[in-house]
PDB file of C-alpha atoms and ligand atoms in Angstrom:
ATOM      1  CA  MET R 202      32.472  22.386  51.825  1.00 59.00           C
ATOM      2  CA  PRO R 203      35.979  21.097  49.453  1.00 65.00           C
ATOM      3  CA  LYS R 204      37.739  23.464  47.165  1.00 69.00           C
ATOM      4  CA  ARG R 205      36.885  21.210  44.384  1.00 72.00           C
ATOM      5  CA  LEU R 206      33.621  20.362  44.667  1.00 67.00           C
ATOM      6  CA  PHE R 207      32.598  24.222  44.942  1.00 66.00           C
ATOM      7  CA  VAL R 208      33.883  25.096  41.670  1.00 66.00           C
ATOM      8  CA  PHE R 209      31.982  22.197  40.379  1.00 66.00           C
ATOM      9  CA  PHE R 210      28.608  23.570  41.472  1.00 67.00           C
ATOM     10  CA  LEU R 211      29.906  26.455  40.830  1.00 63.00           C
ATOM     11  CA  LEU R 212      29.775  25.613  37.028  1.00 61.00           C
ATOM     12  CA  VAL R 213      26.800  23.461  37.064  1.00 61.00           C
ATOM     13  CA  ALA R 214      25.356  27.069  38.674  1.00 62.00           C
ATOM     14  CA  ALA R 215      26.711  28.573  35.112  1.00 62.00           C
ATOM     15  CA  VAL R 216      25.044  26.149  32.946  1.00 57.00           C
ATOM     16  CA  LEU R 217      21.844  25.263  34.346  1.00 56.00           C
ATOM     17  CA  ILE R 218      20.940  29.264  35.193  1.00 56.00           C
ATOM     18  CA  PRO R 219      21.018  30.742  31.860  1.00 53.00           C
ATOM     19  CA  VAL R 220      19.346  27.482  30.276  1.00 50.00           C
ATOM     20  CA  LEU R 221      16.509  28.392  32.999  1.00 49.00           C
ATOM     21  CA  SER R 222      15.951  31.444  32.320  1.00 51.00           C
ATOM     22  CA  ALA R 223      15.780  30.804  28.343  1.00 49.00           C
ATOM     23  CA  GLN R 224      13.120  28.574  29.927  1.00 48.00           C
ATOM     24  CA  GLU R 225      11.617  31.222  31.321  1.00 48.00           C
ATOM     25  CA  LYS R 226      11.848  33.655  28.582  1.00 49.00           C
ATOM     26  CA  ALA R 227      10.406  30.998  25.886  1.00 50.00           C
ATOM     27  CA  GLY R 228       6.889  31.141  27.760  1.00 52.00           C
ATOM     28  CA  LYS R 229       6.915  27.743  29.663  1.00 57.00           C
ATOM     29  CA  ALA R 230       4.829  27.374  32.826  1.00 58.00           C
ATOM     30  CA  PRO R 231       5.981  27.857  36.091  1.00 61.00           C
ATOM     31  CA  SER R 232       6.749  24.104  37.487  1.00 87.00           C
ATOM     32  CA  HIS R 233       6.109  24.998  40.648  1.00 90.00           C
ATOM     33  CA  ALA R 234       3.461  28.112  41.833  1.00 93.00           C
ATOM     34  CA  LYS R 235       1.395  28.339  44.711  1.00 95.00           C
ATOM     35  CA  CYS R 236      -1.372  26.053  44.508  1.00 95.00           C
ATOM     36  CA  ALA R 237      -4.770  27.778  43.953  1.00 94.00           C
ATOM     37  CA  HIS R 238      -6.332  24.805  46.411  1.00 94.00           C
ATOM     38  CA  CYS R 239      -3.760  24.409  49.146  1.00 94.00           C
ATOM     39  CA  GLN R 240      -1.906  27.880  48.462  1.00 95.00           C
ATOM     40  CA  LYS R 241       1.497  25.689  49.042  1.00 95.00           C
ATOM     41  CA  ASP R 242       4.404  26.058  47.050  1.00 94.00           C
ATOM     42  CA  LYS R 243       4.478  23.079  45.194  1.00 94.00           C
ATOM     43  CA  PHE R 244       4.994  21.056  41.194  1.00 94.00           C
ATOM     44  CA  VAL R 245       2.387  22.225  39.442  1.00 93.00           C
ATOM     45  CA  SER R 246       0.217  18.645  38.662  1.00 92.00           C
ATOM     46  CA  ALA R 247      -2.718  20.410  36.374  1.00 93.00           C
ATOM     47  CA  GLN R 248      -4.737  23.948  35.555  1.00 93.00           C
ATOM     48  CA  ALA R 249      -8.020  23.973  36.351  1.00 94.00           C
ATOM     49  CA  LYS R 250     -10.918  25.962  35.682  1.00 92.00           C
ATOM     50  CA  ASN R 251     -11.777  28.093  38.468  1.00 91.00           C
ATOM     51  CA  GLY R 252     -15.799  29.255  38.173  1.00 87.00           C
ATOM     52  CA  ALA R 253     -14.729  32.500  36.154  1.00 85.00           C
ATOM     53  CA  GLY R 254     -13.196  30.249  33.255  1.00 85.00           C
ATOM     54  CA  LYS R 255      -9.139  31.181  34.372  1.00 89.00           C
ATOM     55  CA  LEU R 256      -7.087  28.815  34.578  1.00 93.00           C
ATOM     56  CA  VAL R 257      -5.546  28.186  38.008  1.00 95.00           C
ATOM     57  CA  PRO R 258      -2.310  25.473  39.095  1.00 95.00           C
ATOM     58  CA  LEU R 259      -3.402  22.757  41.313  1.00 96.00           C
ATOM     59  CA  CYS R 260      -0.810  20.282  42.742  1.00 95.00           C
ATOM     60  CA  TYR R 261      -0.769  16.436  42.548  1.00 95.00           C
ATOM     61  CA  GLU R 262      -2.235  16.113  45.730  1.00 94.00           C
ATOM     62  CA  CYS R 263      -5.074  18.580  45.173  1.00 95.00           C
ATOM     63  CA  ALA R 264      -5.882  17.510  41.500  1.00 94.00           C
ATOM     64  CA  MET R 265      -6.328  14.126  42.701  1.00 94.00           C
ATOM     65  CA  LEU R 266      -9.559  15.456  45.369  1.00 94.00           C
ATOM     66  CA  PRO R 267     -13.202  14.812  44.083  1.00 94.00           C
ATOM     67  CA  GLN R 268     -13.668  17.503  41.571  1.00 95.00           C
ATOM     68  CA  CYS R 269     -16.313  20.695  42.034  1.00 95.00           C
ATOM     69  CA  GLU R 270     -19.726  20.136  40.126  1.00 92.00           C
ATOM     70  CA  TYR R 271     -19.759  23.435  38.904  1.00 90.00           C
ATOM     71  CA  CYS R 272     -16.149  24.431  38.392  1.00 91.00           C
ATOM     72  CA  GLN R 273     -13.046  22.242  37.689  1.00 92.00           C
ATOM     73  CA  LEU R 274     -11.484  22.719  41.235  1.00 95.00           C
ATOM     74  CA  PRO R 275     -10.984  20.481  43.745  1.00 96.00           C
ATOM     75  CA  SER R 276     -13.588  20.113  46.630  1.00 95.00           C
ATOM     76  CA  ASP R 277     -14.330  20.294  50.272  1.00 86.00           C
ATOM     77  CA  THR R 278     -17.473  21.176  51.106  1.00 87.00           C
ATOM     78  CA  VAL R 279     -20.854  19.034  49.775  1.00 90.00           C
ATOM     79  CA  SER R 280     -23.708  21.451  49.817  1.00 88.00           C
ATOM     80  CA  GLY R 281     -27.161  20.892  50.683  1.00 86.00           C
ATOM     81  CA  GLY R 282     -28.284  19.362  47.152  1.00 83.00           C
ATOM     82  CA  GLY R 283     -25.411  16.747  47.824  1.00 84.00           C
ATOM     83  CA  ASP R 284     -23.176  18.475  45.292  1.00 88.00           C
ATOM     84  CA  HIS R 285     -19.679  18.488  45.572  1.00 93.00           C
ATOM     85  CA  LEU R 286     -18.673  22.204  46.097  1.00 94.00           C
ATOM     86  CA  CYS R 287     -14.930  24.314  45.274  1.00 95.00           C
ATOM     87  CA  ARG R 288     -14.821  26.907  48.304  1.00 93.00           C
ATOM     88  CA  GLU R 289     -15.313  29.811  45.840  1.00 91.00           C
ATOM     89  CA  CYS R 290     -18.727  27.795  44.278  1.00 92.00           C
ATOM     90  CA  ALA R 291     -19.386  27.427  47.972  1.00 93.00           C
ATOM     91  CA  LYS R 292     -18.924  31.236  48.643  1.00 92.00           C
ATOM     92  CA  ASP R 293     -22.367  32.955  47.645  1.00 90.00           C
ATOM     93  CA  CYS R 294     -24.470  29.405  47.466  1.00 94.00           C
ATOM     94  CA  ILE R 295     -28.171  30.102  47.631  1.00 97.00           C
ATOM     95  CA  LYS R 296     -29.550  27.567  50.638  1.00 94.00           C
ATOM     96  CA  GLU R 297     -32.106  29.800  51.807  1.00 96.00           C
ATOM     97  CA  LYS R 298     -35.560  30.704  51.145  1.00 96.00           C
ATOM     98  CA  THR R 299     -35.679  34.508  51.654  1.00 97.00           C
ATOM     99  CA  GLU R 300     -32.214  34.851  49.619  1.00 97.00           C
ATOM    100  CA  ALA R 301     -33.131  32.386  46.676  1.00 98.00           C
ATOM    101  CA  GLU R 302     -37.196  34.649  46.484  1.00 98.00           C
ATOM    102  CA  LYS R 303     -33.992  37.729  46.646  1.00 98.00           C
ATOM    103  CA  VAL R 304     -32.576  37.102  44.087  1.00 98.00           C
ATOM    104  CA  MET R 305     -35.469  35.358  41.754  1.00 98.00           C
ATOM    105  CA  LYS R 306     -37.599  38.344  41.861  1.00 98.00           C
ATOM    106  CA  ASP R 307     -33.968  40.557  40.466  1.00 98.00           C
ATOM    107  CA  VAL R 308     -33.724  37.705  38.021  1.00 98.00           C
ATOM    108  CA  ARG R 309     -37.334  38.938  37.127  1.00 98.00           C
ATOM    109  CA  GLN R 310     -35.832  42.647  37.089  1.00 98.00           C
ATOM    110  CA  VAL R 311     -33.380  41.789  34.470  1.00 98.00           C
ATOM    111  CA  LEU R 312     -35.679  39.507  32.385  1.00 98.00           C
ATOM    112  CA  ILE R 313     -37.586  42.746  31.605  1.00 98.00           C
ATOM    113  CA  ALA R 314     -35.237  45.313  31.381  1.00 98.00           C
ATOM    114  CA  LYS R 315     -33.140  43.252  28.524  1.00 98.00           C
ATOM    115  CA  PHE R 316     -35.732  41.179  27.139  1.00 98.00           C
ATOM    116  CA  LYS R 317     -39.304  42.619  27.865  1.00 98.00           C
ATOM    117  CA  MET R 318     -39.554  39.848  29.067  1.00 98.00           C
ATOM    118  CA  THR R 319     -42.317  38.812  31.611  1.00 96.00           C
ATOM    119  CA  THR R 320     -45.875  37.773  33.515  1.00 96.00           C
ATOM    120  CA  LYS R 321     -48.171  38.606  35.868  1.00 95.00           C
ATOM    121  CA  HIS R 322     -48.339  35.353  37.853  1.00 96.00           C
ATOM    122  CA  LYS R 323     -47.111  35.962  41.618  1.00 96.00           C
ATOM    123  CA  ILE R 324     -45.004  32.936  41.939  1.00 97.00           C
ATOM    124  CA  ILE R 325     -43.802  30.508  44.746  1.00 97.00           C
ATOM    125  CA  TYR R 326     -39.852  29.865  45.347  1.00 97.00           C
ATOM    126  CA  GLU R 327     -38.921  26.938  47.062  1.00 95.00           C
ATOM    127  CA  LEU R 328     -35.283  25.631  47.500  1.00 95.00           C
ATOM    128  CA  GLY R 329     -35.497  21.399  46.649  1.00 91.00           C
ATOM    129  CA  THR R 330     -32.977  18.348  47.281  1.00 87.00           C
ATOM    130  CA  ARG R 331     -31.867  16.818  43.949  1.00 82.00           C
ATOM    131  CA  ARG R 332     -34.157  13.722  45.376  1.00 81.00           C
ATOM    132  CA  GLU R 333     -36.919  16.271  45.266  1.00 82.00           C
ATOM    133  CA  LEU R 334     -36.469  17.449  42.384  1.00 81.00           C
ATOM    134  CA  ASN R 335     -35.513  14.149  40.218  1.00 76.00           C
ATOM    135  CA  LEU R 336     -38.859  12.848  41.665  1.00 70.00           C
ATOM    136  CA  GLU R 337     -40.976  15.352  39.741  1.00 66.00           C
ATOM    137  CA  ALA R 338     -39.245  14.660  36.622  1.00 62.00           C
ATOM    138  CA  ASP R 339     -38.432  11.782  34.337  1.00 60.00           C
ATOM    139  CA  GLY R 340     -35.890  10.716  36.658  1.00 56.00           C
ATOM    140  CA  GLU R 341     -33.407  10.568  34.042  1.00 58.00           C
ATOM    141  CA  HIS R 342     -31.690  13.932  33.926  1.00 61.00           C
ATOM    142  CA  ASN R 343     -29.551  15.766  36.811  1.00 67.00           C
ATOM    143  CA  GLU R 344     -32.678  18.643  37.447  1.00 77.00           C
ATOM    144  CA  LEU R 345     -31.634  21.657  38.797  1.00 90.00           C
ATOM    145  CA  GLY R 346     -34.683  23.190  38.748  1.00 93.00           C
ATOM    146  CA  TRP R 347     -38.856  23.092  38.163  1.00 92.00           C
ATOM    147  CA  PHE R 348     -41.578  24.989  37.076  1.00 94.00           C
ATOM    148  CA  ASP R 349     -44.706  23.619  38.133  1.00 91.00           C
ATOM    149  CA  PRO R 350     -47.679  25.256  37.359  1.00 92.00           C
ATOM    150  CA  LYS R 351     -51.057  24.243  38.778  1.00 93.00           C
ATOM    151  CA  THR R 352     -55.040  24.644  39.228  1.00 92.00           C
ATOM    152  CA  ILE R 353     -56.144  24.952  42.645  1.00 91.00           C
ATOM    153  CA  ARG R 354     -59.646  25.524  43.296  1.00 92.00           C
ATOM    154  CA  ASN R 355     -59.875  26.104  39.900  1.00 93.00           C
ATOM    155  CA  LYS R 356     -57.168  29.099  40.099  1.00 92.00           C
ATOM    156  CA  PRO R 357     -53.794  29.053  38.793  1.00 93.00           C
ATOM    157  CA  GLN R 358     -51.106  28.640  41.265  1.00 95.00           C
ATOM    158  CA  TYR R 359     -47.088  28.684  39.962  1.00 96.00           C
ATOM    159  CA  THR R 360     -44.319  27.407  41.846  1.00 95.00           C
ATOM    160  CA  ILE R 361     -40.666  27.214  40.371  1.00 96.00           C
ATOM    161  CA  ARG R 362     -38.485  25.197  42.716  1.00 95.00           C
ATOM    162  CA  ILE R 363     -34.606  24.942  42.434  1.00 96.00           C
ATOM    163  CA  LEU R 364     -31.498  22.821  43.636  1.00 94.00           C
ATOM    164  CA  THR R 365     -30.503  24.079  47.212  1.00 95.00           C
ATOM    165  CA  GLY R 366     -26.753  25.270  47.399  1.00 94.00           C
ATOM    166  CA  LEU R 367     -25.617  26.536  44.014  1.00 95.00           C
ATOM    167  CA  PRO R 368     -23.997  28.530  43.434  1.00 95.00           C
ATOM    168  CA  ARG R 369     -24.875  31.889  42.656  1.00 95.00           C
ATOM    169  CA  ASP R 370     -24.935  32.739  38.959  1.00 94.00           C
ATOM    170  CA  VAL R 371     -25.724  29.180  38.382  1.00 95.00           C
ATOM    171  CA  PHE R 372     -29.015  29.669  40.125  1.00 97.00           C
ATOM    172  CA  ARG R 373     -28.979  32.620  38.544  1.00 98.00           C
ATOM    173  CA  ALA R 374     -28.843  31.325  34.786  1.00 97.00           C
ATOM    174  CA  VAL R 375     -31.517  28.518  36.381  1.00 97.00           C
ATOM    175  CA  GLY R 376     -34.000  30.524  37.903  1.00 98.00           C
ATOM    176  CA  ALA R 377     -33.937  32.643  34.195  1.00 98.00           C
ATOM    177  CA  HIS R 378     -34.664  29.247  32.375  1.00 97.00           C
ATOM    178  CA  GLU R 379     -37.393  28.245  35.028  1.00 97.00           C
ATOM    179  CA  LEU R 380     -38.981  31.757  34.116  1.00 98.00           C
ATOM    180  CA  ALA R 381     -38.997  30.918  30.284  1.00 98.00           C
ATOM    181  CA  HIS R 382     -40.742  28.177  31.896  1.00 97.00           C
ATOM    182  CA  ASP R 383     -43.443  30.362  33.349  1.00 97.00           C
ATOM    183  CA  TRP R 384     -43.292  32.781  30.297  1.00 98.00           C
ATOM    184  CA  MET R 385     -43.679  30.004  27.634  1.00 97.00           C
ATOM    185  CA  SER R 386     -47.185  28.614  30.213  1.00 96.00           C
ATOM    186  CA  GLU R 387     -48.241  32.200  29.514  1.00 96.00           C
ATOM    187  CA  GLU R 388     -47.748  33.334  25.590  1.00 97.00           C
ATOM    188  CA  LEU R 389     -47.399  30.213  23.664  1.00 97.00           C
ATOM    189  CA  PRO R 390     -48.770  27.402  25.817  1.00 95.00           C
ATOM    190  CA  HIS R 391     -49.116  25.053  22.884  1.00 95.00           C
ATOM    191  CA  LEU R 392     -45.430  24.866  22.520  1.00 97.00           C
ATOM    192  CA  MET R 393     -45.832  23.533  26.113  1.00 95.00           C
ATOM    193  CA  ASP R 394     -45.898  19.592  25.095  1.00 93.00           C
ATOM    194  CA  LYS R 395     -42.738  19.789  22.599  1.00 95.00           C
ATOM    195  CA  PRO R 396     -39.953  19.038  24.864  1.00 94.00           C
ATOM    196  CA  GLU R 397     -37.086  19.994  22.710  1.00 96.00           C
ATOM    197  CA  ILE R 398     -39.173  23.414  21.971  1.00 97.00           C
ATOM    198  CA  ARG R 399     -40.137  24.079  25.856  1.00 96.00           C
ATOM    199  CA  GLU R 400     -36.465  22.835  27.239  1.00 96.00           C
ATOM    200  CA  GLY R 401     -34.509  24.407  24.033  1.00 97.00           C
ATOM    201  CA  PHE R 402     -36.357  27.874  24.532  1.00 98.00           C
ATOM    202  CA  ALA R 403     -35.704  28.196  28.022  1.00 97.00           C
ATOM    203  CA  GLU R 404     -32.439  27.096  27.282  1.00 97.00           C
ATOM    204  CA  PHE R 405     -31.683  29.717  25.263  1.00 98.00           C
ATOM    205  CA  VAL R 406     -33.056  32.576  27.851  1.00 98.00           C
ATOM    206  CA  ALA R 407     -31.055  31.016  29.958  1.00 98.00           C
ATOM    207  CA  TRP R 408     -27.797  31.721  28.007  1.00 98.00           C
ATOM    208  CA  SER R 409     -29.454  35.158  25.942  1.00 98.00           C
ATOM    209  CA  PHE R 410     -29.961  36.105  30.417  1.00 98.00           C
ATOM    210  CA  SER R 411     -25.595  34.261  31.310  1.00 97.00           C
ATOM    211  CA  LYS R 412     -24.616  36.255  28.057  1.00 97.00           C
ATOM    212  CA  ALA R 413     -25.998  39.714  29.223  1.00 97.00           C
ATOM    213  CA  GLU R 414     -24.168  39.352  32.896  1.00 95.00           C
ATOM    214  CA  GLY R 415     -20.722  38.463  31.202  1.00 94.00           C
ATOM    215  CA  ASN R 416     -21.615  35.113  32.870  1.00 92.00           C
ATOM    216  CA  LYS R 417     -18.949  33.276  30.950  1.00 90.00           C
ATOM    217  CA  ARG R 418     -19.361  29.859  32.153  1.00 89.00           C
ATOM    218  CA  MET R 419     -23.209  29.525  32.078  1.00 93.00           C
ATOM    219  CA  MET R 420     -23.015  30.079  28.635  1.00 95.00           C
ATOM    220  CA  GLU R 421     -20.598  27.057  28.343  1.00 92.00           C
ATOM    221  CA  TYR R 422     -22.311  24.703  30.319  1.00 91.00           C
ATOM    222  CA  THR R 423     -25.546  25.724  27.750  1.00 94.00           C
ATOM    223  CA  GLU R 424     -23.219  25.254  24.904  1.00 96.00           C
ATOM    224  CA  GLY R 425     -21.784  22.244  26.081  1.00 94.00           C
ATOM    225  CA  ARG R 426     -25.118  20.289  26.455  1.00 92.00           C
ATOM    226  CA  THR R 427     -25.050  17.250  24.218  1.00 93.00           C
ATOM    227  CA  ASP R 428     -28.341  15.646  24.772  1.00 92.00           C
ATOM    228  CA  GLU R 429     -31.323  16.224  22.475  1.00 93.00           C
ATOM    229  CA  VAL R 430     -34.447  18.254  24.378  1.00 94.00           C
ATOM    230  CA  TYR R 431     -32.029  20.354  25.901  1.00 94.00           C
ATOM    231  CA  GLY R 432     -28.552  20.854  23.957  1.00 95.00           C
ATOM    232  CA  GLY R 433     -29.755  19.579  20.832  1.00 97.00           C
ATOM    233  CA  GLY R 434     -33.058  21.773  21.554  1.00 97.00           C
ATOM    234  CA  PHE R 435     -31.439  24.601  22.190  1.00 97.00           C
ATOM    235  CA  ARG R 436     -29.220  25.210  18.990  1.00 98.00           C
ATOM    236  CA  LYS R 437     -32.444  24.215  17.264  1.00 98.00           C
ATOM    237  CA  VAL R 438     -34.003  27.604  19.141  1.00 98.00           C
ATOM    238  CA  ARG R 439     -30.966  29.655  18.753  1.00 98.00           C
ATOM    239  CA  THR R 440     -30.584  29.063  14.635  1.00 97.00           C
ATOM    240  CA  MET R 441     -34.023  29.974  14.692  1.00 97.00           C
ATOM    241  CA  MET R 442     -34.053  33.058  16.826  1.00 98.00           C
ATOM    242  CA  GLY R 443     -31.869  35.133  14.424  1.00 96.00           C
ATOM    243  CA  ASP R 444     -31.861  38.770  15.506  1.00 94.00           C
ATOM    244  CA  ALA R 445     -34.466  38.545  17.124  1.00 97.00           C
ATOM    245  CA  LYS R 446     -33.858  39.728  20.437  1.00 96.00           C
ATOM    246  CA  THR R 447     -36.783  40.906  22.705  1.00 98.00           C
ATOM    247  CA  ALA R 448     -39.724  38.144  24.242  1.00 98.00           C
ATOM    248  CA  ALA R 449     -42.028  39.962  21.088  1.00 98.00           C
ATOM    249  CA  GLU R 450     -39.580  38.870  18.824  1.00 98.00           C
ATOM    250  CA  TRP R 451     -39.010  35.413  20.078  1.00 98.00           C
ATOM    251  CA  LYS R 452     -42.925  34.654  20.350  1.00 98.00           C
ATOM    252  CA  ASN R 453     -43.357  36.058  16.561  1.00 97.00           C
ATOM    253  CA  VAL R 454     -40.341  33.714  15.775  1.00 98.00           C
ATOM    254  CA  LEU R 455     -42.297  30.634  17.457  1.00 98.00           C
ATOM    255  CA  LEU R 456     -45.169  31.488  15.856  1.00 97.00           C
ATOM    256  CA  LYS R 457     -44.216  31.454  12.635  1.00 96.00           C
ATOM    257  CA  GLU R 458     -42.394  28.428  13.062  1.00 95.00           C
ATOM    258  CA  PHE R 459     -45.500  27.138  14.827  1.00 95.00           C
ATOM    259  CA  PRO R 460     -48.707  28.270  14.283  1.00 94.00           C
ATOM    260  CA  LEU R 461     -51.636  27.988  16.470  1.00 86.00           C
ATOM    261  CA  LYS R 462     -53.859  25.014  14.618  1.00 77.00           C
ATOM    262  CA  GLY R 463     -57.475  26.553  14.354  1.00 59.00           C
ATOM    263  CA  LYS R 464     -58.733  29.048  16.840  1.00 51.00           C
ATOM    264  CA  LYS R 465     -58.170  26.778  19.930  1.00 50.00           C
ATOM    265  CA  SER R 466     -55.222  27.552  21.444  1.00 48.00           C
ATOM    266  CA  GLY R 467     -55.735  25.745  24.585  1.00 47.00           C
ATOM    267  CA  LYS R 468     -57.184  28.946  26.629  1.00 47.00           C
TER     268      LYS R 468
HETATM  269 ZN1  LIG L 699      -2.474  21.583  46.387  1.00 64.84          ZN
HETATM  270 ZN1  LIG L 700     -16.629  25.465  41.785  1.00 64.84          ZN
HETATM  271 ZN1  LIG L 701     -36.856  23.112  31.953  1.00 64.84          ZN
END
């Protein structure tokens, strides 16, 4: 390298290095970092929230990939339920019936421990595809779970079906929502045909459950729902509940708001 050019570079460096380090001191996000998806040191093009709600850097190419259904990370797998999943969410997703049964048993225990909410019902747990779940519902919502009470030969039968391949924490919150339907069908059957209260209450239970588990993403998911029945219902029920903390207290609030008419309770 000619001597003069070398001196020139030295001068440029002398001017630039203090400027760059001053920028770093000012707390600016680094323009280069290890991309959370491809793990390469690259120019940061976007920041994305992972399942735990933490912002992580993404390079341009990875930011362009299809996004995980349950967080903002890029997806490279499709679950059995047909959802795009990122590696983190796919890692512990629930896709086997025996695992689903085990987790649901645990969710039921947490609902008893935290809210004294339970029924004596023997519940059958199944996993279903999105198509199967939507066929049972109105087809308008993207159902993640389904509570299905039936009477077979005069005997009640309870089934809870949940979308296959859900990340574990999402599955748990959906499970709590469906168990809230089971509880309401037993304790307040007259509210089961009020969609806003039925779904609003189930969302409220799922939200309270997620809060107890420190599951921020599912709390935010419920809080962010904009549709009238689920989102509107949730906000209505949450306001209604005030300081009530247990299933018995929730029942009192709902009975005050929606008294049983006459003596017929439907059961
Ligand atoms: Zn990348
Ligand atoms: Zn994800
Ligand atoms: Zn529901």
